[in-house]
Amino acid sequence: MEQTVLEIRDVSKTYGTVSALRNVSLDVSAGEVVVIIGPSGSGKSTLCRCVNRLETIDSGAVLFRGAPVPEEGRALAAVRSQMSMVFQSFNLFGNKTVLENVTLAPRRVKKIPRVHAEEQARQLLARVGVAEHAHKLPSQLSGGQQQRVAIARALAMEPALMLFDEPTSALDPEMIEEVLQVMSELACSGVTMLVVTHEMGFARNLASRIVFMADGEVVEEAPPAQFFSNPATERARQFLSKVRTH
Ligand code: ADP
Ligand code: MG
């Protein structure tokens, strides 16, 4: 039976007078790659941040593995460690080596002994193709390499869900592909992913489902083949006519 990892139920969120999310509902099952697309300002980042409570929600509920995401404290930290987030801006610790960046959370949160954490980290760094940079500081790496380290760091916690918020948007074109390749490999190996991206090739080829958002709402949800060839709404048709879909 399919196991639901994440349930977003009727979530609304306002910033002052701006309605960033309006009754958004969305499920992610184990092994699924759910891709959120939509114009800038449609609430995609807000939704990601509400999932791991970097933002509070005004109403609705977010359930992770069947239980509400705790509001604060150690319980929240424990859930967050199970839903690693990869941001546009890498967010690596600049004063720590690549290896330290990847081993930090497993050692501190999971209390994994250093040798084991380092062994696992080296395997993950090899998986994302940056093994030879383990001893360097993030600033000595390209943007694409840093983002792959960030992905390795997220994987090190063996999360039940990985959240990606436009992981390639800050990268030079020649580095986008190397990050997408790593994400594709994860998608194909069964990692459960919720991905916000403008990379339509990834969405088309790797998504289990496309969620199209506009103006704080989920406007349309469909398998990629259907969404890209025959979107149900005028809003999605307009959006697709403005973006490169290959
Ligand atoms: P997207 O990621 O789809 O571009 P966002 O979730 O960043 O959209 O933003 C949704 C809406 O919420 C936008 O109108 C944005 O200006 C507003 N917004 C997002 N974050 C904040 C904030 N911290 N304070 C005020 N308004 C915000
Ligand atoms: Mg955003």
PDB file of C-alpha atoms and ligand atoms in Angstrom:
ATOM      1  CA  MET A   1       0.000   0.000   0.000  1.00  0.00           C
ATOM      2  CA  GLU A   2       1.194   3.495  -0.754  1.00  0.00           C
ATOM      3  CA  GLN A   3       2.333   5.330   2.319  1.00  0.00           C
ATOM      4  CA  THR A   4       1.561   9.031   2.615  1.00  0.00           C
ATOM      5  CA  VAL A   5       4.644  10.922   3.761  1.00  0.00           C
ATOM      6  CA  LEU A   6       3.272  14.453   3.656  1.00  0.00           C
ATOM      7  CA  GLU A   7      -0.283  15.757   3.851  1.00  0.00           C
ATOM      8  CA  ILE A   8      -0.978  19.449   3.430  1.00  0.00           C
ATOM      9  CA  ARG A   9      -4.606  20.132   4.320  1.00  0.00           C
ATOM     10  CA  ASP A  10      -6.336  23.407   3.508  1.00  0.00           C
ATOM     11  CA  VAL A  11      -3.347  25.532   4.449  1.00  0.00           C
ATOM     12  CA  SER A  12      -3.714  29.312   4.299  1.00  0.00           C
ATOM     13  CA  LYS A  13      -1.108  31.946   5.019  1.00  0.00           C
ATOM     14  CA  THR A  14      -1.210  35.718   4.768  1.00  0.00           C
ATOM     15  CA  TYR A  15       1.498  38.329   5.077  1.00  0.00           C
ATOM     16  CA  GLY A  16      -0.315  41.483   6.115  1.00  0.00           C
ATOM     17  CA  THR A  17      -2.785  41.968   3.298  1.00  0.00           C
ATOM     18  CA  VAL A  18      -1.041  39.533   0.935  1.00  0.00           C
ATOM     19  CA  SER A  19      -2.687  36.150   0.716  1.00  0.00           C
ATOM     20  CA  ALA A  20       0.336  33.935   0.007  1.00  0.00           C
ATOM     21  CA  LEU A  21      -1.506  30.592   0.333  1.00  0.00           C
ATOM     22  CA  ARG A  22      -5.233  29.996   0.008  1.00  0.00           C
ATOM     23  CA  ASN A  23      -6.569  26.623   1.132  1.00  0.00           C
ATOM     24  CA  VAL A  24      -3.728  24.651  -0.344  1.00  0.00           C
ATOM     25  CA  SER A  25      -4.015  20.868  -0.111  1.00  0.00           C
ATOM     26  CA  LEU A  26      -1.399  18.476  -1.376  1.00  0.00           C
ATOM     27  CA  ASP A  27      -0.231  14.930  -0.589  1.00  0.00           C
ATOM     28  CA  VAL A  28       3.111  13.304  -1.221  1.00  0.00           C
ATOM     29  CA  SER A  29       3.384   9.519  -1.035  1.00  0.00           C
ATOM     30  CA  ALA A  30       6.547   7.497  -0.427  1.00  0.00           C
ATOM     31  CA  GLY A  31       8.695   7.338  -3.547  1.00  0.00           C
ATOM     32  CA  GLU A  32       6.851  10.124  -5.348  1.00  0.00           C
ATOM     33  CA  VAL A  33       8.505  13.094  -7.011  1.00  0.00           C
ATOM     34  CA  VAL A  34       5.999  15.932  -6.818  1.00  0.00           C
ATOM     35  CA  VAL A  35       7.030  18.983  -8.821  1.00  0.00           C
ATOM     36  CA  ILE A  36       5.506  22.387  -8.057  1.00  0.00           C
ATOM     37  CA  ILE A  37       5.613  24.920 -10.846  1.00  0.00           C
ATOM     38  CA  GLY A  38       4.042  28.323 -11.231  1.00  0.00           C
ATOM     39  CA  PRO A  39       4.771  31.985 -11.771  1.00  0.00           C
ATOM     40  CA  SER A  40       6.904  34.033  -9.404  1.00  0.00           C
ATOM     41  CA  GLY A  41       4.963  35.101  -6.320  1.00  0.00           C
ATOM     42  CA  SER A  42       2.479  32.229  -6.540  1.00  0.00           C
ATOM     43  CA  GLY A  43       3.356  30.921  -3.067  1.00  0.00           C
ATOM     44  CA  LYS A  44       5.715  28.045  -3.885  1.00  0.00           C
ATOM     45  CA  SER A  45       8.461  29.028  -1.433  1.00  0.00           C
ATOM     46  CA  THR A  46       5.918  29.916   1.228  1.00  0.00           C
ATOM     47  CA  LEU A  47       4.423  26.440   0.892  1.00  0.00           C
ATOM     48  CA  CYS A  48       7.843  24.781   1.322  1.00  0.00           C
ATOM     49  CA  ARG A  49       8.566  26.943   4.343  1.00  0.00           C
ATOM     50  CA  CYS A  50       5.182  26.147   5.893  1.00  0.00           C
ATOM     51  CA  VAL A  51       5.862  22.424   5.481  1.00  0.00           C
ATOM     52  CA  ASN A  52       8.838  22.501   7.842  1.00  0.00           C
ATOM     53  CA  ARG A  53       7.492  25.390   9.931  1.00  0.00           C
ATOM     54  CA  LEU A  54      10.068  27.945   8.923  1.00  0.00           C
ATOM     55  CA  GLU A  55       6.793  29.872   8.597  1.00  0.00           C
ATOM     56  CA  THR A  56       3.708  29.513  10.747  1.00  0.00           C
ATOM     57  CA  ILE A  57       0.396  28.751   9.060  1.00  0.00           C
ATOM     58  CA  ASP A  58      -2.797  30.731   9.677  1.00  0.00           C
ATOM     59  CA  SER A  59      -5.126  27.773   9.218  1.00  0.00           C
ATOM     60  CA  GLY A  60      -5.130  24.212   7.988  1.00  0.00           C
ATOM     61  CA  ALA A  61      -2.743  21.430   8.897  1.00  0.00           C
ATOM     62  CA  VAL A  62       0.533  19.873   7.843  1.00  0.00           C
ATOM     63  CA  LEU A  63       0.972  16.191   8.664  1.00  0.00           C
ATOM     64  CA  PHE A  64       4.267  14.390   8.304  1.00  0.00           C
ATOM     65  CA  ARG A  65       4.059  10.595   8.388  1.00  0.00           C
ATOM     66  CA  GLY A  66       0.581  10.847   9.781  1.00  0.00           C
ATOM     67  CA  ALA A  67       1.246  13.257  12.648  1.00  0.00           C
ATOM     68  CA  PRO A  68       1.014  17.049  12.774  1.00  0.00           C
ATOM     69  CA  VAL A  69       4.395  18.780  12.447  1.00  0.00           C
ATOM     70  CA  PRO A  70       5.251  19.860  16.018  1.00  0.00           C
ATOM     71  CA  GLU A  71       5.160  23.588  16.700  1.00  0.00           C
ATOM     72  CA  GLU A  72       8.549  23.987  18.315  1.00  0.00           C
ATOM     73  CA  GLY A  73      11.412  22.562  20.297  1.00  0.00           C
ATOM     74  CA  ARG A  74      13.094  19.196  20.027  1.00  0.00           C
ATOM     75  CA  ALA A  75      10.042  17.540  18.522  1.00  0.00           C
ATOM     76  CA  LEU A  76      10.097  20.028  15.638  1.00  0.00           C
ATOM     77  CA  ALA A  77      13.866  19.626  15.236  1.00  0.00           C
ATOM     78  CA  ALA A  78      13.423  15.862  15.042  1.00  0.00           C
ATOM     79  CA  VAL A  79      10.819  16.163  12.277  1.00  0.00           C
ATOM     80  CA  ARG A  80      12.884  18.748  10.402  1.00  0.00           C
ATOM     81  CA  SER A  81      15.825  16.379  10.354  1.00  0.00           C
ATOM     82  CA  GLN A  82      13.534  13.935   8.541  1.00  0.00           C
ATOM     83  CA  MET A  83      12.563  16.420   5.821  1.00  0.00           C
ATOM     84  CA  SER A  84      15.786  17.938   4.541  1.00  0.00           C
ATOM     85  CA  MET A  85      15.450  21.134   2.562  1.00  0.00           C
ATOM     86  CA  VAL A  86      17.730  22.265  -0.257  1.00  0.00           C
ATOM     87  CA  PHE A  87      17.514  25.979  -1.018  1.00  0.00           C
ATOM     88  CA  GLN A  88      18.409  28.142  -3.966  1.00  0.00           C
ATOM     89  CA  SER A  89      21.273  29.638  -1.947  1.00  0.00           C
ATOM     90  CA  PHE A  90      23.056  26.408  -0.803  1.00  0.00           C
ATOM     91  CA  ASN A  91      23.285  27.592   2.852  1.00  0.00           C
ATOM     92  CA  LEU A  92      26.470  25.633   3.590  1.00  0.00           C
ATOM     93  CA  PHE A  93      28.519  26.527   6.654  1.00  0.00           C
ATOM     94  CA  GLY A  94      31.263  28.690   5.167  1.00  0.00           C
ATOM     95  CA  ASN A  95      33.791  28.108   7.930  1.00  0.00           C
ATOM     96  CA  LYS A  96      33.526  24.322   7.783  1.00  0.00           C
ATOM     97  CA  THR A  97      34.977  21.918   5.240  1.00  0.00           C
ATOM     98  CA  VAL A  98      32.756  20.049   2.820  1.00  0.00           C
ATOM     99  CA  LEU A  99      33.206  16.874   4.874  1.00  0.00           C
ATOM    100  CA  GLU A 100      32.306  18.697   8.109  1.00  0.00           C
ATOM    101  CA  ASN A 101      29.233  20.194   6.477  1.00  0.00           C
ATOM    102  CA  VAL A 102      27.985  16.719   5.611  1.00  0.00           C
ATOM    103  CA  THR A 103      28.888  15.037   8.917  1.00  0.00           C
ATOM    104  CA  LEU A 104      27.695  17.771  11.281  1.00  0.00           C
ATOM    105  CA  ALA A 105      23.998  16.888  11.573  1.00  0.00           C
ATOM    106  CA  PRO A 106      24.465  13.084  11.630  1.00  0.00           C
ATOM    107  CA  ARG A 107      27.011  13.484  14.445  1.00  0.00           C
ATOM    108  CA  ARG A 108      25.107  16.075  16.462  1.00  0.00           C
ATOM    109  CA  VAL A 109      21.521  15.011  15.889  1.00  0.00           C
ATOM    110  CA  LYS A 110      21.853  11.295  15.279  1.00  0.00           C
ATOM    111  CA  LYS A 111      24.910  10.857  17.519  1.00  0.00           C
ATOM    112  CA  ILE A 112      26.672   8.839  14.834  1.00  0.00           C
ATOM    113  CA  PRO A 113      30.363   8.297  15.693  1.00  0.00           C
ATOM    114  CA  ARG A 114      32.774  10.450  13.676  1.00  0.00           C
ATOM    115  CA  VAL A 115      34.392   7.590  11.721  1.00  0.00           C
ATOM    116  CA  HIS A 116      31.049   6.229  10.615  1.00  0.00           C
ATOM    117  CA  ALA A 117      29.680   9.677   9.771  1.00  0.00           C
ATOM    118  CA  GLU A 118      32.781  10.421   7.689  1.00  0.00           C
ATOM    119  CA  GLU A 119      32.614   7.108   5.889  1.00  0.00           C
ATOM    120  CA  GLN A 120      28.963   7.725   5.021  1.00  0.00           C
ATOM    121  CA  ALA A 121      29.730  11.334   4.011  1.00  0.00           C
ATOM    122  CA  ARG A 122      32.475  10.240   1.632  1.00  0.00           C
ATOM    123  CA  GLN A 123      30.085   7.811  -0.015  1.00  0.00           C
ATOM    124  CA  LEU A 124      27.481  10.549  -0.425  1.00  0.00           C
ATOM    125  CA  LEU A 125      30.040  13.028  -1.762  1.00  0.00           C
ATOM    126  CA  ALA A 126      31.076  10.387  -4.305  1.00  0.00           C
ATOM    127  CA  ARG A 127      27.416   9.848  -5.217  1.00  0.00           C
ATOM    128  CA  VAL A 128      27.024  13.548  -6.066  1.00  0.00           C
ATOM    129  CA  GLY A 129      30.414  13.672  -7.784  1.00  0.00           C
ATOM    130  CA  VAL A 130      32.454  15.884  -5.430  1.00  0.00           C
ATOM    131  CA  ALA A 131      34.438  13.292  -3.439  1.00  0.00           C
ATOM    132  CA  GLU A 132      37.765  14.933  -4.267  1.00  0.00           C
ATOM    133  CA  HIS A 133      36.675  18.220  -2.643  1.00  0.00           C
ATOM    134  CA  ALA A 134      35.926  16.785   0.812  1.00  0.00           C
ATOM    135  CA  HIS A 135      38.707  18.715   2.559  1.00  0.00           C
ATOM    136  CA  LYS A 136      37.943  22.111   0.924  1.00  0.00           C
ATOM    137  CA  LEU A 137      35.876  25.027   2.176  1.00  0.00           C
ATOM    138  CA  PRO A 138      32.625  25.758   0.312  1.00  0.00           C
ATOM    139  CA  SER A 139      34.070  29.017  -1.051  1.00  0.00           C
ATOM    140  CA  GLN A 140      36.683  27.011  -2.959  1.00  0.00           C
ATOM    141  CA  LEU A 141      33.940  25.236  -4.929  1.00  0.00           C
ATOM    142  CA  SER A 142      31.779  26.308  -7.855  1.00  0.00           C
ATOM    143  CA  GLY A 143      28.086  26.998  -7.281  1.00  0.00           C
ATOM    144  CA  GLY A 144      27.128  23.692  -8.857  1.00  0.00           C
ATOM    145  CA  GLN A 145      29.567  21.809  -6.653  1.00  0.00           C
ATOM    146  CA  GLN A 146      28.306  23.635  -3.550  1.00  0.00           C
ATOM    147  CA  GLN A 147      24.733  22.744  -4.357  1.00  0.00           C
ATOM    148  CA  ARG A 148      25.703  19.098  -4.800  1.00  0.00           C
ATOM    149  CA  VAL A 149      27.382  19.222  -1.369  1.00  0.00           C
ATOM    150  CA  ALA A 150      24.150  20.685   0.017  1.00  0.00           C
ATOM    151  CA  ILE A 151      22.268  17.728  -1.468  1.00  0.00           C
ATOM    152  CA  ALA A 152      24.786  15.283   0.043  1.00  0.00           C
ATOM    153  CA  ARG A 153      24.372  17.023   3.380  1.00  0.00           C
ATOM    154  CA  ALA A 154      20.590  16.668   3.149  1.00  0.00           C
ATOM    155  CA  LEU A 155      20.891  12.986   2.202  1.00  0.00           C
ATOM    156  CA  ALA A 156      23.178  12.313   5.161  1.00  0.00           C
ATOM    157  CA  MET A 157      20.179  12.508   7.484  1.00  0.00           C
ATOM    158  CA  GLU A 158      18.448   9.793   5.449  1.00  0.00           C
ATOM    159  CA  PRO A 159      15.318  11.928   5.251  1.00  0.00           C
ATOM    160  CA  ALA A 160      11.860  10.550   4.532  1.00  0.00           C
ATOM    161  CA  LEU A 161      11.235  13.601   2.337  1.00  0.00           C
ATOM    162  CA  MET A 162      13.495  16.013   0.512  1.00  0.00           C
ATOM    163  CA  LEU A 163      12.260  19.526  -0.201  1.00  0.00           C
ATOM    164  CA  PHE A 164      13.909  21.447  -3.010  1.00  0.00           C
ATOM    165  CA  ASP A 165      13.124  25.133  -3.533  1.00  0.00           C
ATOM    166  CA  GLU A 166      14.497  26.200  -6.911  1.00  0.00           C
ATOM    167  CA  PRO A 167      17.836  24.461  -6.331  1.00  0.00           C
ATOM    168  CA  THR A 168      19.250  25.500  -9.702  1.00  0.00           C
ATOM    169  CA  SER A 169      17.961  29.081  -9.945  1.00  0.00           C
ATOM    170  CA  ALA A 170      21.127  30.700  -8.590  1.00  0.00           C
ATOM    171  CA  LEU A 171      23.442  28.680 -10.835  1.00  0.00           C
ATOM    172  CA  ASP A 172      25.200  29.535 -14.058  1.00  0.00           C
ATOM    173  CA  PRO A 173      23.734  27.593 -16.990  1.00  0.00           C
ATOM    174  CA  GLU A 174      26.660  25.195 -17.309  1.00  0.00           C
ATOM    175  CA  MET A 175      26.203  24.107 -13.689  1.00  0.00           C
ATOM    176  CA  ILE A 176      22.467  23.568 -13.795  1.00  0.00           C
ATOM    177  CA  GLU A 177      22.773  20.265 -15.630  1.00  0.00           C
ATOM    178  CA  GLU A 178      25.160  18.693 -13.102  1.00  0.00           C
ATOM    179  CA  VAL A 179      22.742  19.457 -10.261  1.00  0.00           C
ATOM    180  CA  LEU A 180      19.720  18.243 -12.234  1.00  0.00           C
ATOM    181  CA  GLN A 181      21.584  15.035 -12.979  1.00  0.00           C
ATOM    182  CA  VAL A 182      22.090  14.382  -9.267  1.00  0.00           C
ATOM    183  CA  MET A 183      18.420  15.147  -8.596  1.00  0.00           C
ATOM    184  CA  SER A 184      17.369  12.831 -11.423  1.00  0.00           C
ATOM    185  CA  GLU A 185      19.468  10.046  -9.957  1.00  0.00           C
ATOM    186  CA  LEU A 186      17.756  10.570  -6.581  1.00  0.00           C
ATOM    187  CA  ALA A 187      14.331  10.607  -8.195  1.00  0.00           C
ATOM    188  CA  CYS A 188      15.036   7.350 -10.009  1.00  0.00           C
ATOM    189  CA  SER A 189      16.387   5.697  -6.869  1.00  0.00           C
ATOM    190  CA  GLY A 190      13.099   6.194  -5.029  1.00  0.00           C
ATOM    191  CA  VAL A 191      13.859   9.237  -2.854  1.00  0.00           C
ATOM    192  CA  THR A 192      10.599  10.998  -1.951  1.00  0.00           C
ATOM    193  CA  MET A 193      10.857  14.552  -3.238  1.00  0.00           C
ATOM    194  CA  LEU A 194       8.844  17.771  -3.297  1.00  0.00           C
ATOM    195  CA  VAL A 195      10.538  20.004  -5.840  1.00  0.00           C
ATOM    196  CA  VAL A 196       9.893  23.618  -6.794  1.00  0.00           C
ATOM    197  CA  THR A 197      11.601  24.265 -10.112  1.00  0.00           C
ATOM    198  CA  HIS A 198      11.470  26.152 -13.378  1.00  0.00           C
ATOM    199  CA  GLU A 199      13.342  23.322 -15.095  1.00  0.00           C
ATOM    200  CA  MET A 200      10.581  21.962 -17.287  1.00  0.00           C
ATOM    201  CA  GLY A 201      12.742  19.119 -18.648  1.00  0.00           C
ATOM    202  CA  PHE A 202      13.147  17.758 -15.121  1.00  0.00           C
ATOM    203  CA  ALA A 203       9.434  18.266 -14.426  1.00  0.00           C
ATOM    204  CA  ARG A 204       8.380  16.542 -17.632  1.00  0.00           C
ATOM    205  CA  ASN A 205      10.731  13.573 -17.321  1.00  0.00           C
ATOM    206  CA  LEU A 206      11.010  12.912 -13.588  1.00  0.00           C
ATOM    207  CA  ALA A 207       7.817  14.132 -11.929  1.00  0.00           C
ATOM    208  CA  SER A 208       5.262  11.627 -10.711  1.00  0.00           C
ATOM    209  CA  ARG A 209       2.858  14.559 -10.615  1.00  0.00           C
ATOM    210  CA  ILE A 210       2.862  18.239 -11.478  1.00  0.00           C
ATOM    211  CA  VAL A 211       1.248  20.729  -9.127  1.00  0.00           C
ATOM    212  CA  PHE A 212       0.613  24.062 -10.804  1.00  0.00           C
ATOM    213  CA  MET A 213       0.222  27.021  -8.453  1.00  0.00           C
ATOM    214  CA  ALA A 214      -0.910  30.561  -9.169  1.00  0.00           C
ATOM    215  CA  ASP A 215      -1.936  33.363  -6.819  1.00  0.00           C
ATOM    216  CA  GLY A 216      -1.493  31.228  -3.715  1.00  0.00           C
ATOM    217  CA  GLU A 217      -3.680  28.394  -4.951  1.00  0.00           C
ATOM    218  CA  VAL A 218      -3.213  24.960  -6.426  1.00  0.00           C
ATOM    219  CA  VAL A 219      -4.821  25.544  -9.796  1.00  0.00           C
ATOM    220  CA  GLU A 220      -4.138  22.209 -11.381  1.00  0.00           C
ATOM    221  CA  GLU A 221      -2.603  18.846 -10.529  1.00  0.00           C
ATOM    222  CA  ALA A 222      -1.847  16.248 -13.192  1.00  0.00           C
ATOM    223  CA  PRO A 223       0.648  13.684 -14.461  1.00  0.00           C
ATOM    224  CA  PRO A 224       3.378  15.488 -16.437  1.00  0.00           C
ATOM    225  CA  ALA A 225       2.435  14.088 -19.853  1.00  0.00           C
ATOM    226  CA  GLN A 226      -1.116  15.334 -19.431  1.00  0.00           C
ATOM    227  CA  PHE A 227      -0.157  18.665 -17.888  1.00  0.00           C
ATOM    228  CA  PHE A 228       2.349  19.610 -20.571  1.00  0.00           C
ATOM    229  CA  SER A 229       0.378  18.389 -23.582  1.00  0.00           C
ATOM    230  CA  ASN A 230      -3.106  19.269 -22.464  1.00  0.00           C
ATOM    231  CA  PRO A 231      -3.345  21.569 -19.432  1.00  0.00           C
ATOM    232  CA  ALA A 232      -6.876  21.806 -18.061  1.00  0.00           C
ATOM    233  CA  THR A 233      -6.854  25.494 -17.163  1.00  0.00           C
ATOM    234  CA  GLU A 234      -6.328  28.702 -19.077  1.00  0.00           C
ATOM    235  CA  ARG A 235      -3.967  29.888 -16.330  1.00  0.00           C
ATOM    236  CA  ALA A 236      -1.650  26.901 -16.886  1.00  0.00           C
ATOM    237  CA  ARG A 237      -1.831  27.306 -20.674  1.00  0.00           C
ATOM    238  CA  GLN A 238      -0.740  30.927 -20.324  1.00  0.00           C
ATOM    239  CA  PHE A 239       2.119  29.974 -18.026  1.00  0.00           C
ATOM    240  CA  LEU A 240       3.343  27.206 -20.320  1.00  0.00           C
ATOM    241  CA  SER A 241       3.251  29.492 -23.347  1.00  0.00           C
ATOM    242  CA  LYS A 242       5.741  31.780 -21.573  1.00  0.00           C
ATOM    243  CA  VAL A 243       8.277  29.213 -20.378  1.00  0.00           C
ATOM    244  CA  ARG A 244      10.553  26.969 -22.332  1.00  0.00           C
ATOM    245  CA  THR A 245       9.197  23.487 -21.851  1.00  0.00           C
ATOM    246  CA  HIS A 246      12.173  21.512 -23.199  1.00  0.00           C
TER     247      HIS A 246
HETATM  248  P1  ADP B   1       7.128  32.040  -5.095  1.00  0.00           P
HETATM  249  O1  ADP B   1       8.100  31.223  -4.319  1.00  0.00           O
HETATM  250  O2  ADP B   1       6.103  31.232  -5.826  1.00  0.00           O
HETATM  251  O3  ADP B   1       7.795  33.023  -6.006  1.00  0.00           O
HETATM  252  P2  ADP B   1       6.536  33.215  -2.515  1.00  0.00           P
HETATM  253  O4  ADP B   1       6.043  32.087  -1.693  1.00  0.00           O
HETATM  254  O5  ADP B   1       7.944  33.649  -2.304  1.00  0.00           O
HETATM  255  O6  ADP B   1       6.272  32.904  -4.061  1.00  0.00           O
HETATM  256  O7  ADP B   1       5.618  34.496  -2.277  1.00  0.00           O
HETATM  257  C1  ADP B   1       4.195  34.434  -2.294  1.00  0.00           C
HETATM  258  C2  ADP B   1       3.651  35.806  -1.944  1.00  0.00           C
HETATM  259  O8  ADP B   1       3.939  36.092  -0.595  1.00  0.00           O
HETATM  260  C3  ADP B   1       4.272  36.943  -2.759  1.00  0.00           C
HETATM  261  O9  ADP B   1       3.263  37.910  -2.973  1.00  0.00           O
HETATM  262  C4  ADP B   1       5.330  37.478  -1.831  1.00  0.00           C
HETATM  263  O10 ADP B   1       5.594  38.821  -2.090  1.00  0.00           O
HETATM  264  C5  ADP B   1       4.716  37.264  -0.474  1.00  0.00           C
HETATM  265  N1  ADP B   1       5.731  37.031   0.579  1.00  0.00           N
HETATM  266  C6  ADP B   1       6.567  35.962   0.664  1.00  0.00           C
HETATM  267  N2  ADP B   1       7.333  36.036   1.763  1.00  0.00           N
HETATM  268  C7  ADP B   1       6.973  37.171   2.410  1.00  0.00           C
HETATM  269  C8  ADP B   1       7.387  37.817   3.619  1.00  0.00           C
HETATM  270  N3  ADP B   1       8.330  37.279   4.408  1.00  0.00           N
HETATM  271  N4  ADP B   1       6.797  38.983   3.954  1.00  0.00           N
HETATM  272  C9  ADP B   1       5.830  39.518   3.176  1.00  0.00           C
HETATM  273  N5  ADP B   1       5.387  38.968   2.033  1.00  0.00           N
HETATM  274  C10 ADP B   1       5.942  37.807   1.642  1.00  0.00           C
HETATM  275 MG    MG B   2      10.172  31.079  -4.491  1.00  0.00          MG
END
